[in-house]
Tab-separated table of C-alpha atoms and ligand atoms in Angstrom:
chain	number	residue	atom	x	y	z
A	924	MET	CA	-1.790	-0.332	-43.377
A	925	LYS	CA	-1.467	-0.344	-39.805
A	926	ALA	CA	-4.592	-1.359	-37.841
A	927	LEU	CA	-3.833	0.000	-34.449
A	928	LYS	CA	-5.942	-2.373	-32.640
A	929	GLU	CA	-8.864	-4.665	-33.530
A	930	SER	CA	-10.686	-3.816	-30.500
A	931	ASN	CA	-12.446	-0.520	-29.849
A	932	ASN	CA	-9.663	0.420	-27.539
A	933	ALA	CA	-7.433	1.799	-30.254
A	934	VAL	CA	-4.962	4.474	-29.635
A	935	ASP	CA	-6.160	7.237	-27.266
A	936	PRO	CA	-4.643	10.444	-28.562
A	937	ARG	CA	-5.485	12.374	-25.456
A	938	ILE	CA	-2.903	10.605	-23.393
A	939	GLU	CA	-0.064	11.679	-25.442
A	940	ILE	CA	-0.863	15.182	-25.094
A	941	ILE	CA	-0.855	15.612	-21.469
A	942	ASP	CA	2.820	16.135	-21.034
A	943	LYS	CA	2.796	18.842	-23.692
A	944	ARG	CA	-0.268	20.579	-21.929
A	945	LEU	CA	1.827	20.628	-18.695
A	946	GLU	CA	5.186	21.452	-20.279
A	947	ASN	CA	5.190	25.029	-19.063
A	948	VAL	CA	4.056	24.127	-15.504
A	949	LYS	CA	7.211	24.047	-13.226
A	950	ARG	CA	5.704	22.085	-10.511
A	951	VAL	CA	2.631	19.843	-10.071
A	952	ILE	CA	1.753	19.108	-6.542
A	953	ALA	CA	-0.962	16.701	-5.649
A	954	VAL	CA	-2.342	17.226	-2.279
A	955	SER	CA	-3.207	13.640	-1.053
A	956	SER	CA	-3.871	11.479	1.913
A	957	GLY	CA	-4.792	8.011	2.681
A	958	LYS	CA	-7.599	9.250	4.673
A	959	GLY	CA	-10.660	11.408	3.907
A	960	GLY	CA	-11.601	14.611	5.618
A	961	VAL	CA	-8.281	15.392	6.874
A	962	GLY	CA	-8.070	18.821	5.284
A	963	LYS	CA	-6.628	18.146	1.839
A	964	SER	CA	-9.187	20.540	0.088
A	965	LEU	CA	-8.642	23.333	2.354
A	966	ILE	CA	-4.880	22.849	2.377
A	967	ALA	CA	-4.757	22.758	-1.365
A	968	SER	CA	-6.923	25.908	-1.745
A	969	MET	CA	-5.163	28.042	0.907
A	970	LEU	CA	-1.632	26.879	-0.350
A	971	ALA	CA	-2.858	28.032	-3.860
A	972	LEU	CA	-3.837	31.304	-2.507
A	973	THR	CA	-0.749	31.723	-0.389
A	974	LEU	CA	1.539	31.057	-3.363
A	975	ALA	CA	-0.399	33.389	-5.514
A	976	LYS	CA	0.064	36.337	-3.051
A	977	LYS	CA	3.784	35.659	-3.129
A	978	ASN	CA	3.410	36.266	-6.912
A	979	TYR	CA	3.797	32.913	-8.051
A	980	LYS	CA	1.650	31.834	-11.109
A	981	VAL	CA	-0.525	29.252	-9.611
A	982	GLY	CA	-3.352	26.898	-10.942
A	983	LEU	CA	-5.589	24.928	-8.758
A	984	PHE	CA	-7.386	21.851	-10.158
A	985	ASP	CA	-10.159	20.151	-8.288
A	986	ALA	CA	-9.466	16.550	-9.228
A	987	ASP	CA	-12.223	15.178	-6.697
A	988	PHE	CA	-15.092	14.737	-9.368
A	989	THR	CA	-17.691	13.053	-7.138
A	990	SER	CA	-17.208	15.376	-4.069
A	991	PRO	CA	-15.484	18.588	-5.134
A	992	SER	CA	-15.105	21.117	-2.493
A	993	THR	CA	-12.593	23.701	-3.424
A	994	HIS	CA	-15.175	25.942	-5.077
A	995	ARG	CA	-16.945	26.116	-1.769
A	996	ILE	CA	-13.895	27.024	0.011
A	997	LEU	CA	-12.991	29.679	-2.534
A	998	GLY	CA	-16.559	30.928	-2.839
A	999	VAL	CA	-16.795	30.346	-6.408
A	1000	LYS	CA	-20.495	30.591	-7.254
A	1001	LYS	CA	-20.568	29.980	-11.012
A	1002	LEU	CA	-17.658	28.450	-13.067
A	1003	GLU	CA	-17.472	29.780	-16.462
A	1004	ILE	CA	-14.997	28.576	-18.785
A	1005	LYS	CA	-13.964	29.671	-22.110
A	1006	GLU	CA	-12.932	27.514	-25.027
A	1007	GLU	CA	-10.075	28.589	-27.421
A	1008	LYS	CA	-8.297	25.797	-28.987
A	1009	GLY	CA	-8.709	24.039	-25.666
A	1010	ILE	CA	-10.400	24.728	-22.350
A	1011	ILE	CA	-9.109	28.084	-20.514
A	1012	PRO	CA	-9.329	27.757	-16.815
A	1013	MET	CA	-11.344	30.424	-14.991
A	1014	HIS	CA	-9.396	33.245	-13.157
A	1015	VAL	CA	-10.477	33.228	-9.468
A	1016	HIS	CA	-8.635	35.301	-6.609
A	1017	GLY	CA	-5.561	35.506	-8.807
A	1018	LEU	CA	-5.524	31.700	-9.438
A	1019	LYS	CA	-6.252	29.817	-12.592
A	1020	TYR	CA	-9.053	27.443	-11.584
A	1021	MET	CA	-10.509	24.255	-12.897
A	1022	SER	CA	-13.338	22.060	-11.324
A	1023	ILE	CA	-15.628	19.474	-12.667
A	1024	ILE	CA	-18.435	21.848	-11.461
A	1025	ALA	CA	-17.830	23.771	-14.668
A	1026	PHE	CA	-19.647	20.959	-16.453
A	1027	SER	CA	-21.828	19.307	-13.836
A	1028	GLY	CA	-22.866	22.488	-11.857
A	1029	GLU	CA	-24.586	21.644	-8.522
A	1030	LYS	CA	-25.743	18.194	-9.648
A	1031	THR	CA	-24.819	15.136	-8.130
A	1032	LEU	CA	-22.235	13.129	-10.313
A	1033	PRO	CA	-22.182	9.393	-9.701
A	1034	LEU	CA	-19.218	8.116	-11.394
A	1035	ARG	CA	-17.426	4.668	-11.414
A	1036	GLY	CA	-13.649	4.295	-11.713
A	1037	ALA	CA	-13.455	3.975	-15.495
A	1038	ASP	CA	-15.432	7.326	-15.785
A	1039	VAL	CA	-13.331	8.964	-13.260
A	1040	SER	CA	-10.188	8.029	-15.376
A	1041	ASN	CA	-11.730	9.147	-18.649
A	1042	ALA	CA	-12.891	12.397	-17.103
A	1043	LEU	CA	-9.435	13.014	-15.679
A	1044	ILE	CA	-7.780	12.257	-18.848
A	1045	GLU	CA	-9.976	14.618	-20.706
A	1046	LEU	CA	-9.461	17.496	-18.547
A	1047	PHE	CA	-5.726	17.034	-18.368
A	1048	SER	CA	-5.581	16.829	-21.998
A	1049	THR	CA	-7.748	19.762	-23.057
A	1050	THR	CA	-7.204	22.395	-20.193
A	1051	LEU	CA	-4.682	24.857	-21.180
A	1052	TRP	CA	-2.934	25.986	-18.015
A	1053	GLY	CA	-0.171	28.031	-19.727
A	1054	ASN	CA	2.698	29.154	-17.791
A	1055	LEU	CA	2.458	28.232	-14.185
A	1056	ASP	CA	5.019	27.919	-11.277
A	1057	TYR	CA	2.764	25.642	-9.446
A	1058	LEU	CA	-0.303	23.457	-10.380
A	1059	LEU	CA	-1.978	22.272	-7.259
A	1060	VAL	CA	-4.220	19.380	-7.489
A	1061	ASP	CA	-6.864	18.656	-4.850
A	1062	MET	CA	-7.105	14.832	-4.769
A	1063	PRO	CA	-9.919	12.579	-3.518
A	1064	PRO	CA	-9.025	10.519	-0.504
A	1065	GLY	CA	-7.184	7.306	-0.494
A	1066	ILE	CA	-5.338	5.166	-3.077
A	1067	SER	CA	-8.023	6.108	-5.677
A	1068	ASP	CA	-8.339	5.630	-9.457
A	1069	THR	CA	-7.444	9.285	-9.558
A	1070	LEU	CA	-4.288	8.848	-7.590
A	1071	LEU	CA	-3.266	6.039	-9.800
A	1072	ASP	CA	-4.102	7.924	-12.991
A	1073	VAL	CA	-2.187	11.058	-11.754
A	1074	ILE	CA	0.821	8.825	-11.263
A	1075	ARG	CA	0.336	7.097	-14.721
A	1076	PHE	CA	-0.175	10.231	-16.715
A	1077	VAL	CA	1.228	13.165	-15.004
A	1078	LYS	CA	4.822	11.991	-14.608
A	1079	LYS	CA	6.140	15.101	-12.913
A	1080	THR	CA	3.639	15.096	-10.035
A	1081	GLU	CA	5.078	15.541	-6.510
A	1082	PHE	CA	2.863	14.672	-3.557
A	1083	LEU	CA	2.164	16.721	-0.499
A	1084	ILE	CA	0.689	14.436	2.016
A	1085	VAL	CA	-1.842	15.433	4.750
A	1086	SER	CA	-2.340	13.467	7.924
A	1087	THR	CA	-3.877	14.118	11.398
A	1088	PRO	CA	-2.700	13.265	14.872
A	1089	SER	CA	-4.775	10.178	14.699
A	1090	THR	CA	-3.102	6.899	14.328
A	1091	LEU	CA	-5.898	6.038	12.025
A	1092	ALA	CA	-4.838	8.685	9.730
A	1093	PHE	CA	-1.351	7.844	9.687
A	1094	GLU	CA	-2.023	4.260	9.169
A	1095	THR	CA	-3.416	4.762	5.788
A	1096	VAL	CA	-0.871	7.457	5.030
A	1097	LYS	CA	1.841	5.075	5.677
A	1098	LYS	CA	0.467	2.892	2.951
A	1099	LEU	CA	0.264	5.829	0.586
A	1100	LEU	CA	3.823	6.647	1.282
A	1101	THR	CA	4.952	3.128	0.638
A	1102	LEU	CA	3.185	3.200	-2.578
A	1103	LEU	CA	4.568	6.407	-3.700
A	1104	LYS	CA	8.136	5.329	-2.688
A	1105	GLU	CA	7.864	1.930	-4.685
A	1106	LEU	CA	6.680	3.922	-7.689
A	1107	LYS	CA	9.487	6.411	-7.188
A	1108	MET	CA	7.114	9.367	-7.017
A	1109	PRO	CA	8.484	12.383	-5.235
A	1110	VAL	CA	6.924	13.288	-1.866
A	1111	VAL	CA	7.213	16.977	-0.863
A	1112	GLY	CA	6.422	16.058	2.661
A	1113	VAL	CA	3.835	15.409	5.221
A	1114	ILE	CA	1.666	18.061	7.038
A	1115	GLU	CA	-0.128	17.170	10.248
A	1116	ASN	CA	-3.450	18.989	10.383
A	1117	MET	CA	-6.233	19.439	12.916
A	1118	LYS	CA	-4.050	19.189	15.789
A	1119	THR	CA	-5.887	19.337	19.201
A	1120	LYS	CA	-3.368	18.238	21.862
A	1121	ARG	CA	0.081	18.886	22.764
A	1122	GLY	CA	2.924	17.004	20.888
A	1123	SER	CA	3.038	15.977	17.315
A	1124	PRO	CA	2.938	12.238	16.751
A	1125	THR	CA	3.189	12.616	13.029
A	1126	ARG	CA	6.619	14.079	13.312
A	1127	GLU	CA	8.123	10.749	14.717
A	1128	ARG	CA	6.043	8.545	12.622
A	1129	VAL	CA	7.210	10.492	9.401
A	1130	ALA	CA	10.910	10.355	10.646
A	1131	SER	CA	10.846	6.473	10.489
A	1132	ALA	CA	9.462	6.699	7.022
A	1133	ASN	CA	12.211	8.712	5.583
A	1134	VAL	CA	10.057	11.452	4.419
A	1135	SER	CA	10.181	15.174	5.347
A	1136	PHE	CA	7.969	16.505	7.980
A	1137	LEU	CA	6.626	19.998	7.086
A	1138	GLY	CA	4.860	21.125	10.131
A	1139	VAL	CA	1.662	21.237	12.177
A	1140	ILE	CA	-1.610	23.140	11.640
A	1141	PRO	CA	-3.911	23.196	14.674
A	1142	PHE	CA	-7.623	22.620	14.660
A	1143	ASP	CA	-8.957	26.171	14.129
A	1144	SER	CA	-12.646	26.708	15.051
A	1145	GLU	CA	-12.775	29.962	13.087
A	1146	VAL	CA	-12.326	28.130	9.726
A	1147	GLU	CA	-16.046	26.994	9.455
A	1148	ASP	CA	-17.467	30.390	9.310
A	1149	ALA	CA	-14.795	31.792	7.043
A	1150	LEU	CA	-15.393	29.089	4.358
A	1151	GLY	CA	-16.303	30.739	0.972
A	1152	ASP	CA	-14.697	33.983	2.056
A	1153	VAL	CA	-10.972	34.066	1.062
A	1154	ASP	CA	-10.279	37.213	3.093
A	1155	ALA	CA	-11.652	35.841	6.068
A	1156	LEU	CA	-9.951	32.622	5.501
A	1157	SER	CA	-6.535	34.238	5.144
A	1158	GLN	CA	-7.006	35.834	8.516
A	1159	THR	CA	-7.530	32.537	10.333
A	1160	ILE	CA	-4.822	30.771	12.381
A	1161	PHE	CA	-4.965	27.931	9.924
A	1162	ALA	CA	-3.954	30.257	7.179
A	1163	ARG	CA	-1.053	31.571	9.394
A	1164	LYS	CA	0.230	28.156	10.353
A	1165	LEU	CA	0.083	27.041	6.704
A	1166	ALA	CA	1.940	30.185	5.608
A	1167	GLU	CA	4.771	29.065	7.999
A	1168	ILE	CA	5.011	25.762	6.185
A	1169	VAL	CA	4.943	27.247	2.634
A	1170	PRO	CA	8.769	28.061	2.571
A	1171	ARG	CA	9.390	24.430	3.108
A	1172	ILE	CA	7.167	23.552	0.224
A	1173	ILE	CA	8.728	26.210	-2.066
A	1174	SER	CA	12.238	25.091	-1.449
A	1175	PRO	CA	12.029	21.532	0.114
A	1176	SER	CA	15.668	21.828	1.587
A	1177	ALA	CA	14.635	25.003	3.712
B	1498	MET	CA	-12.952	17.883	-25.735
B	1499	HIS	CA	-12.567	20.951	-27.810
B	1500	GLU	CA	-11.993	20.258	-31.430
B	1501	TRP	CA	-8.597	21.895	-31.571
B	1502	ALA	CA	-7.054	20.480	-28.543
B	1503	LEU	CA	-8.439	17.157	-29.941
B	1504	ALA	CA	-6.867	17.799	-33.436
B	1505	GLU	CA	-3.610	18.486	-31.791
B	1506	ALA	CA	-3.689	15.487	-29.672
B	1507	ILE	CA	-4.550	13.264	-32.892
B	1508	ILE	CA	-1.804	14.899	-34.852
B	1509	SER	CA	0.777	14.376	-32.132
B	1510	SER	CA	-0.332	10.778	-31.704
B	1511	ALA	CA	-0.256	10.051	-35.180
B	1512	ILE	CA	3.248	11.465	-35.513
B	1513	ASP	CA	4.363	9.296	-32.890
B	1514	ILE	CA	2.927	6.217	-34.372
B	1515	ALA	CA	4.368	7.019	-37.903
B	1516	GLU	CA	7.770	7.343	-36.226
B	1517	LYS	CA	7.366	3.950	-34.399
B	1518	GLU	CA	6.272	2.169	-37.659
B	1519	GLY	CA	9.088	3.811	-39.625
B	1520	LEU	CA	6.604	5.445	-42.134
B	1521	ALA	CA	8.165	8.128	-44.310
B	1522	GLU	CA	4.995	9.573	-45.099
B	1523	VAL	CA	1.374	9.195	-43.760
B	1524	ARG	CA	-1.426	8.877	-46.511
B	1525	GLU	CA	-4.480	8.207	-44.435
B	1526	VAL	CA	-5.415	8.373	-40.739
B	1527	LYS	CA	-8.664	6.913	-39.791
B	1528	ILE	CA	-10.296	8.541	-36.693
B	1529	LYS	CA	-13.412	7.382	-34.739
B	1530	VAL	CA	-15.515	9.877	-32.905
B	1531	GLY	CA	-17.971	8.976	-30.227
B	1532	GLU	CA	-21.243	10.454	-30.691
B	1533	LEU	CA	-21.670	11.184	-26.973
B	1534	GLN	CA	-19.226	14.033	-27.316
B	1535	GLN	CA	-20.996	15.836	-30.115
B	1536	VAL	CA	-17.752	16.706	-31.748
B	1537	GLU	CA	-18.120	19.139	-34.701
B	1538	ILE	CA	-16.723	17.210	-37.357
B	1539	GLU	CA	-16.223	20.132	-39.765
B	1540	VAL	CA	-14.388	22.005	-37.173
B	1541	LEU	CA	-12.221	19.025	-36.366
B	1542	LYS	CA	-11.460	18.459	-40.090
B	1543	PHE	CA	-10.379	22.150	-40.433
B	1544	ALA	CA	-8.270	21.933	-37.372
B	1545	LEU	CA	-6.535	18.778	-38.458
B	1546	SER	CA	-5.849	20.213	-42.036
B	1547	GLU	CA	-4.524	23.532	-40.335
B	1548	LEU	CA	-2.306	21.470	-37.933
B	1549	ARG	CA	-0.911	18.675	-40.055
B	1550	ALA	CA	2.814	18.912	-40.657
B	1551	GLY	CA	5.926	16.886	-41.332
B	1552	LYS	CA	5.055	13.244	-42.103
B	1553	LEU	CA	1.364	14.012	-42.016
B	1554	ARG	CA	1.624	16.869	-44.533
B	1555	ASN	CA	-0.513	15.204	-47.123
B	1556	ALA	CA	-2.432	12.921	-45.020
B	1557	ASN	CA	-6.112	12.392	-45.612
B	1558	PHE	CA	-8.286	12.308	-42.462
B	1559	VAL	CA	-11.213	9.890	-42.377
B	1560	ILE	CA	-13.504	10.586	-39.632
B	1561	GLU	CA	-16.260	8.182	-38.559
B	1562	THR	CA	-18.880	8.693	-35.881
B	1563	VAL	CA	-19.841	5.938	-33.604
B	1564	LYS	CA	-23.016	5.822	-31.994
B	1565	ALA	CA	-23.169	6.112	-28.117
B	1566	GLU	CA	-24.420	2.994	-26.431
B	1567	LEU	CA	-25.194	3.016	-22.734
B	1568	ARG	CA	-25.838	0.106	-20.427
B	1569	CYS	CA	-27.484	0.310	-17.016
B	1570	GLN	CA	-25.337	-1.538	-14.392
B	1571	VAL	CA	-28.450	-2.038	-12.267
B	1572	CYS	CA	-31.152	-3.482	-14.735
B	1573	LYS	CA	-28.706	-4.232	-17.611
B	1574	LEU	CA	-30.931	-2.322	-20.158
B	1575	LYS	CA	-28.879	-1.314	-23.280
B	1576	TRP	CA	-29.877	1.930	-24.962
B	1577	SER	CA	-28.625	4.508	-27.448
B	1578	PHE	CA	-27.893	7.912	-26.329
B	1579	ASN	CA	-30.265	10.563	-27.839
B	1580	LYS	CA	-29.004	14.085	-27.511
B	1581	ASN	CA	-32.483	15.451	-27.857
B	1582	GLY	CA	-33.022	14.406	-24.103
B	1583	LEU	CA	-30.443	17.125	-23.058
B	1584	ASP	CA	-30.853	20.814	-23.073
B	1585	GLU	CA	-28.216	23.140	-24.648
B	1586	MET	CA	-26.085	23.585	-21.407
B	1587	SER	CA	-25.984	19.973	-20.671
B	1588	THR	CA	-25.069	19.104	-24.218
B	1589	GLU	CA	-22.246	21.592	-24.049
B	1590	ALA	CA	-20.964	20.145	-20.640
B	1591	VAL	CA	-21.108	16.631	-22.164
B	1592	HIS	CA	-19.162	17.864	-25.189
B	1593	PHE	CA	-16.316	18.745	-22.993
B	1594	VAL	CA	-16.487	15.992	-20.515
B	1595	PRO	CA	-18.534	13.178	-21.714
B	1596	GLU	CA	-18.731	11.545	-18.177
B	1597	VAL	CA	-20.790	14.365	-16.767
B	1598	VAL	CA	-23.777	12.815	-18.866
B	1599	HIS	CA	-24.077	10.833	-15.316
B	1600	ALA	CA	-25.394	14.010	-13.930
B	1601	TYR	CA	-27.923	14.701	-16.616
B	1602	ILE	CA	-29.570	11.377	-17.714
B	1603	ARG	CA	-30.924	8.292	-16.107
B	1604	CYS	CA	-31.637	4.676	-17.254
B	1605	PRO	CA	-34.934	4.832	-19.169
B	1606	ARG	CA	-36.170	1.682	-17.416
B	1607	CYS	CA	-35.134	1.781	-13.779
B	1608	GLY	CA	-34.188	5.403	-13.445
B	1609	SER	CA	-30.659	4.720	-12.200
B	1610	PRO	CA	-27.770	7.003	-13.010
B	1611	ASP	CA	-25.294	4.032	-12.559
B	1612	PHE	CA	-24.764	3.276	-16.302
B	1613	GLU	CA	-21.837	2.377	-18.446
B	1614	ILE	CA	-20.693	4.198	-21.484
B	1615	LEU	CA	-20.104	1.009	-23.668
B	1616	GLU	CA	-19.315	2.869	-26.886
B	1617	GLY	CA	-19.278	6.125	-28.324
B	1618	ARG	CA	-17.260	8.305	-25.999
B	1619	GLY	CA	-14.165	10.212	-26.939
B	1620	VAL	CA	-11.997	10.053	-30.044
B	1621	TRP	CA	-9.451	7.311	-31.025
B	1622	LEU	CA	-7.250	6.560	-33.754
B	1623	GLU	CA	-8.339	3.505	-35.623
B	1624	SER	CA	-5.537	3.042	-38.277
B	1625	ILE	CA	-2.782	4.752	-39.989
B	1626	LYS	CA	-1.824	4.127	-43.827
B	1627	GLY	CA	1.448	5.317	-45.164
B	1628	VAL	CA	4.580	4.414	-47.197
B	1629	LYS	CA	7.938	3.371	-45.633
C	789	LIG	N1	-7.031	22.826	10.757
C	789	LIG	C1	-8.457	22.834	10.744
C	789	LIG	N2	-9.233	23.485	11.595
C	789	LIG	C2	-10.506	23.469	11.494
C	789	LIG	N3	-11.272	22.857	10.535
C	789	LIG	C3	-10.450	22.246	9.552
C	789	LIG	C4	-9.027	22.261	9.636
C	789	LIG	N4	-8.709	21.528	8.370
C	789	LIG	C5	-9.847	21.228	7.810
C	789	LIG	N5	-10.873	21.618	8.437
C	789	LIG	C6	-12.297	21.358	8.025
C	789	LIG	O1	-12.458	19.906	8.051
C	789	LIG	C7	-13.324	19.567	6.977
C	789	LIG	C8	-12.717	18.687	5.977
C	789	LIG	O2	-11.732	19.309	5.386
C	789	LIG	P1	-11.454	19.162	3.807
C	789	LIG	O3	-12.704	19.067	3.075
C	789	LIG	O4	-10.449	20.040	3.351
C	789	LIG	O5	-10.800	17.649	3.857
C	789	LIG	P2	-10.462	16.676	2.675
C	789	LIG	O6	-9.199	15.888	3.145
C	789	LIG	O7	-10.301	17.379	1.449
C	789	LIG	O8	-11.686	15.841	2.576
C	789	LIG	P3	-11.984	14.676	1.623
C	789	LIG	O9	-11.268	13.465	1.814
C	789	LIG	O10	-13.560	14.456	1.590
C	789	LIG	O11	-11.710	15.244	0.140
C	789	LIG	C9	-13.814	20.890	6.283
C	789	LIG	O12	-15.027	21.231	7.025
C	789	LIG	C10	-12.706	21.880	6.662
C	789	LIG	O13	-13.108	23.051	6.610
C	790	LIG	MG1	-11.364	17.162	-0.303
C	791	LIG	ZN1	-31.774	0.468	-15.325
């Protein structure tokens, strides 16, 4: 007789299965930043759409459970998921899509760290993404429970880091990069978003951190009115500038 | 968690443990299921019997339900989850992701949504019996 553990924390079978759930996903890219409000959700959503348009198989997972945004960006009104030996993500605009709003709807969802971890493990262990070239994960800001759990449980994650020209943004990004380096997690590179002035301070800052600088996206006042309308969004300068960066994400040596 | 996805995870973990423990054959796997998640035990049992293979071929699965206990972080009240307080859609949502219960119920004493799930969420492997 093997008692797995005397406490009520015995073996959690969900964790074991996560690798298997993602075995046919070629790349998992977590869009992260040390700072909030820098454009992670917009970049994750638009990057997913851009890759899907290039005929890649793409999934988008909104991992910001307390403040999900990607459904608003993509104009997803009602998320209906199907279950079939697991949870089948919804198809939206050519993407496989999963967000906590499939379960919490429009309601506020106040979660503490342990709940965030549990919900994350639950969704990673039950969502059947199937074959994907890219799974983009929209991360909550900062060095959060979600970030630590993605590092812990989704071993093949690569990080795409978003910063702004502000020194305050980069200050936090630097800490995040240091952590990722220490934990040997791959970093695709850094994007500078919401540029308003000439020059790109992030380019030099990133060079000294020994990480790829992927490019700059200007502050685009057209974005706000286009939110929720993917056709309008794809016409924005934001989308065009992001599209210029995409080849460097597809093949990091380009 | 969906019962089949769950069963798959249980089998995969049990095989892993049997490997590590050097068991030639597993006779019994004890599983605890938290009440909060409203897992359909019959479906889970069926899925387990369909999916068992290798060292688990002849294993018997014993499933026990654990009552869901919640504790308010603010006023410290402890109470037991009662599924009758939820409508059908919320029940289904909680079935998939138990944590969303924070969107649907409140502390019965102070009304806070800031409570802990002390016990009775998820599914875990309690013990494994077998022969070496
Ligand atoms: N280049 C840009 N030009 C104009 N507006 C932008 C740009 N990038 C992002 N935004 C806007 O800035 C706001 C914040 O963006 P977003 O929600 O994507 O940030 P975030 O980093 O995901 O935030 P959080 O940390 O809260 O998750 C949104 O209103 C978004 O539409
Ligand atoms: Mg966001
Ligand atoms: Zn209370």
